[in-house]
Amino acid sequence: MAKLKGRNAIVTGAAVGLGSSYAKALAREGVNVAVCDLREEIHEVAEILRSLGVNAASYQGDVSDPALVRSVVDGAQEEFGSIDILVNNAGILRDRMFISLSEEDWDMVMKVHLKGHFCLANILGRRWRDAAKAGNKVDARIINTSSGAGLQGSIGQSNYSAAKGGIASLTLVQAAEMARYGVTVNGLA
């Protein structure tokens, strides 16, 4: 993965679990990483990334908040000079059987998963498109986190399954639309 050294990434949902693992793996390959999460631990993750020898920035907040997302993109771009990779990983669970699920639990999961995956990709996608149209070479990546639950369903997770299925579909559309601008889009499930 020597091709990654010196590139710049944003990873959401990076305070714990997969997101933290993605951020650390990128840093070990020489990628500068901006991490974002609601949890306070996100600042500790940035310190760990710096200890791996890369530049790192941390942002605490909700990835479905357009103002926060703009500050993440603007701040990371100012810190690193460019953004080449987006790993959309932020997510939450509000597990209940479908008939016991509240509208609030449905909306919260859709907001974090679907809107959260949309917000950063939309802002960065516009910037990458504009750069490509201006004649600049773009070599960018979006990696979206889906789930087997989104592909096959999961009892007690109708909201999560629907959101993750939406992310799988979103990934297919993003890949088809963004390829012409030099952006590769993939999903992990």
CSV table of C-alpha atoms in Angstrom, one decimal:
chain,number,residue,atom,x,y,z
A,1,MET,CA,0.0,0.0,0.0
A,2,ALA,CA,2.9,2.4,-0.5
A,3,LYS,CA,0.7,4.2,-2.9
A,4,LEU,CA,-1.2,5.6,0.1
A,5,LYS,CA,1.8,7.4,1.7
A,6,GLY,CA,1.2,11.1,1.8
A,7,ARG,CA,-2.5,10.9,1.0
A,8,ASN,CA,-5.2,12.5,3.1
A,9,ALA,CA,-8.3,11.0,4.5
A,10,ILE,CA,-11.4,11.6,6.6
A,11,VAL,CA,-12.8,8.7,8.6
A,12,THR,CA,-16.2,9.0,10.4
A,13,GLY,CA,-17.3,7.0,13.3
A,14,ALA,CA,-13.6,6.7,14.2
A,15,ALA,CA,-13.6,6.8,18.0
A,16,VAL,CA,-14.0,3.1,18.5
A,17,GLY,CA,-14.5,-0.2,16.6
A,18,LEU,CA,-14.1,-0.4,12.8
A,19,GLY,CA,-13.7,3.4,12.3
A,20,SER,CA,-10.8,3.5,14.7
A,21,SER,CA,-9.3,0.5,13.0
A,22,TYR,CA,-9.7,2.0,9.6
A,23,ALA,CA,-8.0,5.3,10.8
A,24,LYS,CA,-5.1,3.5,12.4
A,25,ALA,CA,-4.6,1.2,9.3
A,26,LEU,CA,-4.5,4.3,7.1
A,27,ALA,CA,-2.1,6.1,9.4
A,28,ARG,CA,0.3,3.0,9.4
A,29,GLU,CA,0.4,3.4,5.6
A,30,GLY,CA,1.4,7.0,5.9
A,31,VAL,CA,-2.0,8.6,5.3
A,32,ASN,CA,-2.8,11.9,7.2
A,33,VAL,CA,-6.2,11.3,8.8
A,34,ALA,CA,-9.0,13.6,10.1
A,35,VAL,CA,-11.3,11.6,12.4
A,36,CYS,CA,-14.9,12.5,13.3
A,37,ASP,CA,-17.2,11.0,15.9
A,38,LEU,CA,-19.8,12.1,18.6
A,39,ARG,CA,-17.7,10.5,21.3
A,40,GLU,CA,-15.0,12.4,23.2
A,41,GLU,CA,-12.6,9.5,22.6
A,42,ILE,CA,-12.1,10.9,19.1
A,43,HIS,CA,-9.4,13.2,20.4
A,44,GLU,CA,-7.5,10.3,21.8
A,45,VAL,CA,-7.6,8.5,18.5
A,46,ALA,CA,-6.1,11.6,16.8
A,47,GLU,CA,-3.2,11.4,19.4
A,48,ILE,CA,-2.7,7.8,18.5
A,49,LEU,CA,-2.6,8.6,14.8
A,50,ARG,CA,0.0,11.3,15.4
A,51,SER,CA,2.1,8.8,17.4
A,52,LEU,CA,2.1,6.7,14.2
A,53,GLY,CA,4.0,9.6,12.4
A,54,VAL,CA,1.2,11.3,10.4
A,55,ASN,CA,-0.7,14.5,10.7
A,56,ALA,CA,-4.1,14.0,12.4
A,57,ALA,CA,-7.1,16.2,13.3
A,58,SER,CA,-10.2,15.3,15.3
A,59,TYR,CA,-13.7,16.7,15.1
A,60,GLN,CA,-16.4,15.9,17.6
A,61,GLY,CA,-19.9,16.0,16.4
A,62,ASP,CA,-22.8,14.6,14.3
A,63,VAL,CA,-21.9,13.7,10.7
A,64,SER,CA,-25.5,14.5,9.7
A,65,ASP,CA,-25.0,18.1,10.7
A,66,PRO,CA,-24.2,20.1,7.6
A,67,ALA,CA,-22.3,22.8,9.5
A,68,LEU,CA,-20.1,20.3,11.3
A,69,VAL,CA,-19.5,18.5,8.0
A,70,ARG,CA,-18.4,21.7,6.3
A,71,SER,CA,-16.0,22.4,9.2
A,72,VAL,CA,-14.5,18.9,9.0
A,73,VAL,CA,-13.9,19.2,5.3
A,74,ASP,CA,-12.6,22.8,5.5
A,75,GLY,CA,-10.5,22.1,8.5
A,76,ALA,CA,-9.0,18.9,7.1
A,77,GLN,CA,-8.3,20.6,3.7
A,78,GLU,CA,-6.6,23.5,5.5
A,79,GLU,CA,-4.6,21.1,7.7
A,80,PHE,CA,-3.6,18.7,4.9
A,81,GLY,CA,-3.9,20.7,1.7
A,82,SER,CA,-6.4,18.2,0.1
A,83,ILE,CA,-8.6,15.3,0.8
A,84,ASP,CA,-8.2,12.1,-1.2
A,85,ILE,CA,-10.1,9.5,0.7
A,86,LEU,CA,-13.4,9.5,2.6
A,87,VAL,CA,-14.3,6.5,4.8
A,88,ASN,CA,-18.0,6.8,5.8
A,89,ASN,CA,-18.3,4.6,8.8
A,90,ALA,CA,-20.4,6.5,11.4
A,91,GLY,CA,-23.5,4.6,12.6
A,92,ILE,CA,-25.7,3.8,15.5
A,93,LEU,CA,-28.0,1.0,16.6
A,94,ARG,CA,-31.6,1.3,17.9
A,95,ASP,CA,-32.5,-2.3,17.9
A,96,ARG,CA,-36.2,-3.3,18.4
A,97,MET,CA,-38.6,-5.6,16.7
A,98,PHE,CA,-40.3,-3.8,13.9
A,99,ILE,CA,-43.7,-3.4,15.6
A,100,SER,CA,-42.0,-2.1,18.8
A,101,LEU,CA,-39.8,0.4,17.0
A,102,SER,CA,-40.5,4.1,17.6
A,103,GLU,CA,-40.5,6.7,14.9
A,104,GLU,CA,-37.7,8.4,16.8
A,105,ASP,CA,-35.6,5.3,16.7
A,106,TRP,CA,-36.3,4.9,13.0
A,107,ASP,CA,-35.5,8.5,12.2
A,108,MET,CA,-32.3,8.6,14.3
A,109,VAL,CA,-30.8,5.5,12.5
A,110,MET,CA,-31.7,6.9,9.1
A,111,LYS,CA,-30.2,10.3,10.0
A,112,VAL,CA,-26.9,9.0,11.2
A,113,HIS,CA,-26.4,6.2,8.6
A,114,LEU,CA,-28.0,7.6,5.4
A,115,LYS,CA,-27.8,11.3,5.9
A,116,GLY,CA,-24.3,10.9,7.5
A,117,HIS,CA,-23.0,9.0,4.5
A,118,PHE,CA,-24.6,11.6,2.1
A,119,CYS,CA,-23.3,14.8,3.8
A,120,LEU,CA,-19.5,14.4,3.6
A,121,ALA,CA,-19.6,12.6,0.3
A,122,ASN,CA,-21.7,15.3,-1.2
A,123,ILE,CA,-19.5,18.2,-0.2
A,124,LEU,CA,-16.3,16.3,-1.2
A,125,GLY,CA,-17.9,15.1,-4.4
A,126,ARG,CA,-18.7,18.6,-5.4
A,127,ARG,CA,-15.1,19.7,-4.8
A,128,TRP,CA,-13.7,16.8,-6.7
A,129,ARG,CA,-16.1,17.3,-9.6
A,130,ASP,CA,-15.2,21.0,-9.8
A,131,ALA,CA,-11.4,20.2,-9.7
A,132,ALA,CA,-11.9,17.6,-12.5
A,133,LYS,CA,-13.9,20.1,-14.6
A,134,ALA,CA,-11.2,22.7,-14.1
A,135,GLY,CA,-8.7,20.3,-15.7
A,136,ASN,CA,-7.0,19.0,-12.5
A,137,LYS,CA,-6.3,15.3,-12.1
A,138,VAL,CA,-8.5,13.8,-9.4
A,139,ASP,CA,-7.6,10.4,-7.8
A,140,ALA,CA,-10.1,10.1,-4.9
A,141,ARG,CA,-11.9,7.4,-3.1
A,142,ILE,CA,-15.1,7.0,-1.1
A,143,ILE,CA,-15.6,3.9,1.0
A,144,ASN,CA,-19.0,3.4,2.5
A,145,THR,CA,-19.8,1.0,5.3
A,146,SER,CA,-22.9,-1.1,4.7
A,147,SER,CA,-23.7,-4.4,6.4
A,148,GLY,CA,-24.9,-7.9,5.6
A,149,ALA,CA,-28.1,-6.7,7.4
A,150,GLY,CA,-28.6,-4.2,4.6
A,151,LEU,CA,-28.2,-7.0,2.0
A,152,GLN,CA,-30.3,-9.7,3.7
A,153,GLY,CA,-32.2,-8.1,6.6
A,154,SER,CA,-31.7,-8.8,10.3
A,155,ILE,CA,-34.4,-9.6,12.9
A,156,GLY,CA,-34.8,-6.8,15.4
A,157,GLN,CA,-33.0,-4.4,13.1
A,158,SER,CA,-35.5,-3.1,10.5
A,159,ASN,CA,-34.2,0.5,10.8
A,160,TYR,CA,-30.6,-0.5,10.6
A,161,SER,CA,-31.2,-3.0,7.8
A,162,ALA,CA,-33.1,-0.4,5.7
A,163,ALA,CA,-30.4,2.2,6.3
A,164,LYS,CA,-27.6,-0.2,5.4
A,165,GLY,CA,-29.5,-1.3,2.3
A,166,GLY,CA,-29.8,2.3,1.4
A,167,ILE,CA,-26.1,2.8,1.8
A,168,ALA,CA,-25.4,-0.2,-0.6
A,169,SER,CA,-27.7,1.5,-3.2
A,170,LEU,CA,-26.2,4.9,-2.6
A,171,THR,CA,-22.7,3.4,-3.2
A,172,LEU,CA,-23.8,1.9,-6.6
A,173,VAL,CA,-25.1,5.3,-7.7
A,174,GLN,CA,-22.1,7.2,-6.4
A,175,ALA,CA,-19.7,4.8,-8.2
A,176,ALA,CA,-21.6,5.2,-11.5
A,177,GLU,CA,-21.8,9.0,-11.3
A,178,MET,CA,-18.4,9.9,-9.8
A,179,ALA,CA,-16.1,7.7,-12.0
A,180,ARG,CA,-16.0,10.3,-14.7
A,181,TYR,CA,-14.4,12.7,-12.2
A,182,GLY,CA,-11.7,10.4,-11.1
A,183,VAL,CA,-13.5,9.1,-7.9
A,184,THR,CA,-13.8,5.4,-7.1
A,185,VAL,CA,-16.6,4.5,-4.8
A,186,ASN,CA,-16.8,1.2,-3.0
A,187,GLY,CA,-18.8,-0.3,-0.1
A,188,LEU,CA,-17.9,-2.7,2.7
A,189,ALA,CA,-20.5,-5.0,4.1
